[in-house]
Amino acid sequence: QREKLAVLYQPGETEGSLAVGDSWLIDFSKNRVANPSGGLISTAENMARFYQMILADGVWNGQRLVSEESVKQMTTLQTGDLATGFTPGNGWGLGWCVVREPQGVTESLHAGTYGHGGAFGTQGWVDPATRTIYVLMIQRTKFGNSDGSELRKRFHDAVAE
């Protein structure tokens, strides 16, 4: 289903322009070696379903897929006061970034919001205080830290309004 994959974009040669990007993460040659640090390919609908299942403590369509205790461990701060994450005010659960002190791009979220950014800018977050799921699908590279991007902040702020 490679033909369905969104095109990866990067900054073009002139100010404000875009060019088609390239990355080893989307190299599907026979010599490619699997890498657990990137390369998840999904749809917005499936990402939303996954986040809905986590928000429902591991249950999807009435069926338990992940134990409640596992979800709690994944989405509960495990790093204490240690400065972690790709933006200030965050810590980590098990595989999930957890907002400890909302600020900057997370200022419109609540403490305890959890989620993760992807290698090419996709963002998926759950604010359990408002039971809101944020899914932002992006396919771009070489634009800097997508977790701290103005686009992400505007997205969170617009949904919160």
PDB file of N, CA and C in Angstrom, residues 96-140:
ATOM      1  N   TRP A  96       5.125   6.960  26.776  1.00  0.00           N
ATOM      2  CA  TRP A  96       4.281   8.124  26.533  1.00  0.00           C
ATOM      3  C   TRP A  96       4.885   9.333  27.233  1.00  0.00           C
ATOM      4  N   CYS A  97       4.876  10.453  26.550  1.00  0.00           N
ATOM      5  CA  CYS A  97       5.243  11.712  27.181  1.00  0.00           C
ATOM      6  C   CYS A  97       4.043  12.139  28.034  1.00  0.00           C
ATOM      7  N   VAL A  98       4.295  12.657  29.219  1.00  0.00           N
ATOM      8  CA  VAL A  98       3.233  13.094  30.125  1.00  0.00           C
ATOM      9  C   VAL A  98       3.470  14.565  30.473  1.00  0.00           C
ATOM     10  N   VAL A  99       2.443  15.393  30.267  1.00  0.00           N
ATOM     11  CA  VAL A  99       2.546  16.808  30.596  1.00  0.00           C
ATOM     12  C   VAL A  99       2.479  16.952  32.114  1.00  0.00           C
ATOM     13  N   ARG A 100       3.557  17.452  32.683  1.00  0.00           N
ATOM     14  CA  ARG A 100       3.634  17.650  34.129  1.00  0.00           C
ATOM     15  C   ARG A 100       3.172  19.068  34.480  1.00  0.00           C
ATOM     16  N   GLU A 101       3.715  20.054  33.762  1.00  0.00           N
ATOM     17  CA  GLU A 101       3.380  21.465  33.980  1.00  0.00           C
ATOM     18  C   GLU A 101       3.103  22.094  32.626  1.00  0.00           C
ATOM     19  N   PRO A 102       1.812  22.283  32.259  1.00  0.00           N
ATOM     20  CA  PRO A 102       1.485  22.851  30.945  1.00  0.00           C
ATOM     21  C   PRO A 102       2.148  24.215  30.743  1.00  0.00           C
ATOM     22  N   GLN A 103       2.789  24.377  29.576  1.00  0.00           N
ATOM     23  CA  GLN A 103       3.463  25.626  29.225  1.00  0.00           C
ATOM     24  C   GLN A 103       3.834  25.579  27.754  1.00  0.00           C
ATOM     25  N   GLY A 104       4.018  26.745  27.154  1.00  0.00           N
ATOM     26  CA  GLY A 104       4.403  26.780  25.741  1.00  0.00           C
ATOM     27  C   GLY A 104       3.387  26.045  24.877  1.00  0.00           C
ATOM     28  N   VAL A 105       3.842  25.066  24.101  1.00  0.00           N
ATOM     29  CA  VAL A 105       2.933  24.345  23.197  1.00  0.00           C
ATOM     30  C   VAL A 105       1.861  23.562  23.939  1.00  0.00           C
ATOM     31  N   THR A 106       2.068  23.276  25.226  1.00  0.00           N
ATOM     32  CA  THR A 106       1.088  22.491  25.988  1.00  0.00           C
ATOM     33  C   THR A 106       0.243  23.337  26.925  1.00  0.00           C
ATOM     34  N   GLU A 107       0.341  24.673  26.847  1.00  0.00           N
ATOM     35  CA  GLU A 107      -0.348  25.522  27.825  1.00  0.00           C
ATOM     36  C   GLU A 107      -1.868  25.384  27.802  1.00  0.00           C
ATOM     37  N   SER A 108      -2.455  24.955  26.691  1.00  0.00           N
ATOM     38  CA  SER A 108      -3.913  24.786  26.648  1.00  0.00           C
ATOM     39  C   SER A 108      -4.343  23.370  27.041  1.00  0.00           C
ATOM     40  N   LEU A 109      -3.379  22.523  27.399  1.00  0.00           N
ATOM     41  CA  LEU A 109      -3.666  21.163  27.866  1.00  0.00           C
ATOM     42  C   LEU A 109      -3.641  21.153  29.394  1.00  0.00           C
ATOM     43  N   HIS A 110      -4.042  20.049  29.972  1.00  0.00           N
ATOM     44  CA  HIS A 110      -4.033  19.907  31.432  1.00  0.00           C
ATOM     45  C   HIS A 110      -2.874  19.016  31.863  1.00  0.00           C
ATOM     46  N   ALA A 111      -2.420  19.220  33.083  1.00  0.00           N
ATOM     47  CA  ALA A 111      -1.429  18.306  33.660  1.00  0.00           C
ATOM     48  C   ALA A 111      -2.011  16.906  33.600  1.00  0.00           C
ATOM     49  N   GLY A 112      -1.180  15.941  33.236  1.00  0.00           N
ATOM     50  CA  GLY A 112      -1.639  14.558  33.101  1.00  0.00           C
ATOM     51  C   GLY A 112      -1.986  14.181  31.671  1.00  0.00           C
ATOM     52  N   THR A 113      -1.998  15.158  30.758  1.00  0.00           N
ATOM     53  CA  THR A 113      -2.194  14.842  29.336  1.00  0.00           C
ATOM     54  C   THR A 113      -1.013  13.998  28.888  1.00  0.00           C
ATOM     55  N   TYR A 114      -1.269  13.007  28.048  1.00  0.00           N
ATOM     56  CA  TYR A 114      -0.198  12.124  27.595  1.00  0.00           C
ATOM     57  C   TYR A 114      -0.290  11.908  26.096  1.00  0.00           C
ATOM     58  N   GLY A 115       0.854  11.608  25.488  1.00  0.00           N
ATOM     59  CA  GLY A 115       0.880  11.371  24.052  1.00  0.00           C
ATOM     60  C   GLY A 115       2.291  11.275  23.544  1.00  0.00           C
ATOM     61  N   HIS A 116       2.424  11.542  22.243  1.00  0.00           N
ATOM     62  CA  HIS A 116       3.736  11.386  21.630  1.00  0.00           C
ATOM     63  C   HIS A 116       3.747  12.060  20.268  1.00  0.00           C
ATOM     64  N   GLY A 117       4.904  12.547  19.881  1.00  0.00           N
ATOM     65  CA  GLY A 117       5.104  13.074  18.534  1.00  0.00           C
ATOM     66  C   GLY A 117       5.827  12.046  17.691  1.00  0.00           C
ATOM     67  N   GLY A 118       5.602  12.102  16.387  1.00  0.00           N
ATOM     68  CA  GLY A 118       6.238  11.167  15.472  1.00  0.00           C
ATOM     69  C   GLY A 118       7.462  11.758  14.793  1.00  0.00           C
ATOM     70  N   ALA A 119       8.196  10.916  14.102  1.00  0.00           N
ATOM     71  CA  ALA A 119       9.443  11.323  13.447  1.00  0.00           C
ATOM     72  C   ALA A 119       9.226  12.411  12.405  1.00  0.00           C
ATOM     73  N   PHE A 120       8.069  12.438  11.743  1.00  0.00           N
ATOM     74  CA  PHE A 120       7.821  13.421  10.686  1.00  0.00           C
ATOM     75  C   PHE A 120       6.774  14.454  11.086  1.00  0.00           C
ATOM     76  N   GLY A 121       6.512  14.604  12.383  1.00  0.00           N
ATOM     77  CA  GLY A 121       5.662  15.690  12.853  1.00  0.00           C
ATOM     78  C   GLY A 121       4.281  15.294  13.315  1.00  0.00           C
ATOM     79  N   THR A 122       3.856  14.073  13.065  1.00  0.00           N
ATOM     80  CA  THR A 122       2.547  13.651  13.552  1.00  0.00           C
ATOM     81  C   THR A 122       2.503  13.789  15.065  1.00  0.00           C
ATOM     82  N   GLN A 123       1.350  14.208  15.584  1.00  0.00           N
ATOM     83  CA  GLN A 123       1.158  14.347  17.022  1.00  0.00           C
ATOM     84  C   GLN A 123      -0.103  13.597  17.432  1.00  0.00           C
ATOM     85  N   GLY A 124      -0.044  12.881  18.543  1.00  0.00           N
ATOM     86  CA  GLY A 124      -1.206  12.216  19.121  1.00  0.00           C
ATOM     87  C   GLY A 124      -1.180  12.418  20.622  1.00  0.00           C
ATOM     88  N   TRP A 125      -2.256  13.026  21.172  1.00  0.00           N
ATOM     89  CA  TRP A 125      -2.296  13.364  22.592  1.00  0.00           C
ATOM     90  C   TRP A 125      -3.683  13.098  23.147  1.00  0.00           C
ATOM     91  N   VAL A 126      -3.743  12.767  24.426  1.00  0.00           N
ATOM     92  CA  VAL A 126      -5.002  12.547  25.133  1.00  0.00           C
ATOM     93  C   VAL A 126      -5.002  13.427  26.375  1.00  0.00           C
ATOM     94  N   ASP A 127      -6.020  14.276  26.502  1.00  0.00           N
ATOM     95  CA  ASP A 127      -6.201  15.083  27.707  1.00  0.00           C
ATOM     96  C   ASP A 127      -7.319  14.416  28.511  1.00  0.00           C
ATOM     97  N   PRO A 128      -6.978  13.613  29.526  1.00  0.00           N
ATOM     98  CA  PRO A 128      -8.006  12.890  30.274  1.00  0.00           C
ATOM     99  C   PRO A 128      -8.934  13.807  31.068  1.00  0.00           C
ATOM    100  N   ALA A 129      -8.483  15.028  31.388  1.00  0.00           N
ATOM    101  CA  ALA A 129      -9.334  15.955  32.151  1.00  0.00           C
ATOM    102  C   ALA A 129     -10.545  16.380  31.329  1.00  0.00           C
ATOM    103  N   THR A 130     -10.362  16.527  30.015  1.00  0.00           N
ATOM    104  CA  THR A 130     -11.467  16.936  29.145  1.00  0.00           C
ATOM    105  C   THR A 130     -11.938  15.786  28.259  1.00  0.00           C
ATOM    106  N   ARG A 131     -11.242  14.639  28.357  1.00  0.00           N
ATOM    107  CA  ARG A 131     -11.525  13.461  27.535  1.00  0.00           C
ATOM    108  C   ARG A 131     -11.424  13.803  26.042  1.00  0.00           C
ATOM    109  N   THR A 132     -10.424  14.640  25.725  1.00  0.00           N
ATOM    110  CA  THR A 132     -10.196  15.079  24.359  1.00  0.00           C
ATOM    111  C   THR A 132      -9.008  14.332  23.770  1.00  0.00           C
ATOM    112  N   ILE A 133      -9.169  13.873  22.532  1.00  0.00           N
ATOM    113  CA  ILE A 133      -8.093  13.207  21.801  1.00  0.00           C
ATOM    114  C   ILE A 133      -7.654  14.129  20.678  1.00  0.00           C
ATOM    115  N   TYR A 134      -6.366  14.365  20.587  1.00  0.00           N
ATOM    116  CA  TYR A 134      -5.778  15.219  19.558  1.00  0.00           C
ATOM    117  C   TYR A 134      -4.972  14.343  18.601  1.00  0.00           C
ATOM    118  N   VAL A 135      -5.315  14.346  17.324  1.00  0.00           N
ATOM    119  CA  VAL A 135      -4.532  13.634  16.318  1.00  0.00           C
ATOM    120  C   VAL A 135      -4.229  14.613  15.193  1.00  0.00           C
ATOM    121  N   LEU A 136      -2.956  14.896  14.988  1.00  0.00           N
ATOM    122  CA  LEU A 136      -2.505  15.812  13.950  1.00  0.00           C
ATOM    123  C   LEU A 136      -1.545  15.044  13.046  1.00  0.00           C
ATOM    124  N   MET A 137      -1.969  14.799  11.822  1.00  0.00           N
ATOM    125  CA  MET A 137      -1.158  14.021  10.876  1.00  0.00           C
ATOM    126  C   MET A 137      -0.350  14.979   9.990  1.00  0.00           C
ATOM    127  N   ILE A 138       0.947  14.825  10.039  1.00  0.00           N
ATOM    128  CA  ILE A 138       1.873  15.648   9.261  1.00  0.00           C
ATOM    129  C   ILE A 138       2.936  14.724   8.675  1.00  0.00           C
ATOM    130  N   GLN A 139       3.492  15.099   7.550  1.00  0.00           N
ATOM    131  CA  GLN A 139       4.553  14.307   6.923  1.00  0.00           C
ATOM    132  C   GLN A 139       5.608  15.290   6.423  1.00  0.00           C
ATOM    133  N   ARG A 140       6.474  15.746   7.348  1.00  0.00           N
ATOM    134  CA  ARG A 140       7.508  16.716   6.988  1.00  0.00           C
ATOM    135  C   ARG A 140       8.795  16.432   7.749  1.00  0.00           C
TER     136      ARG A 140
END
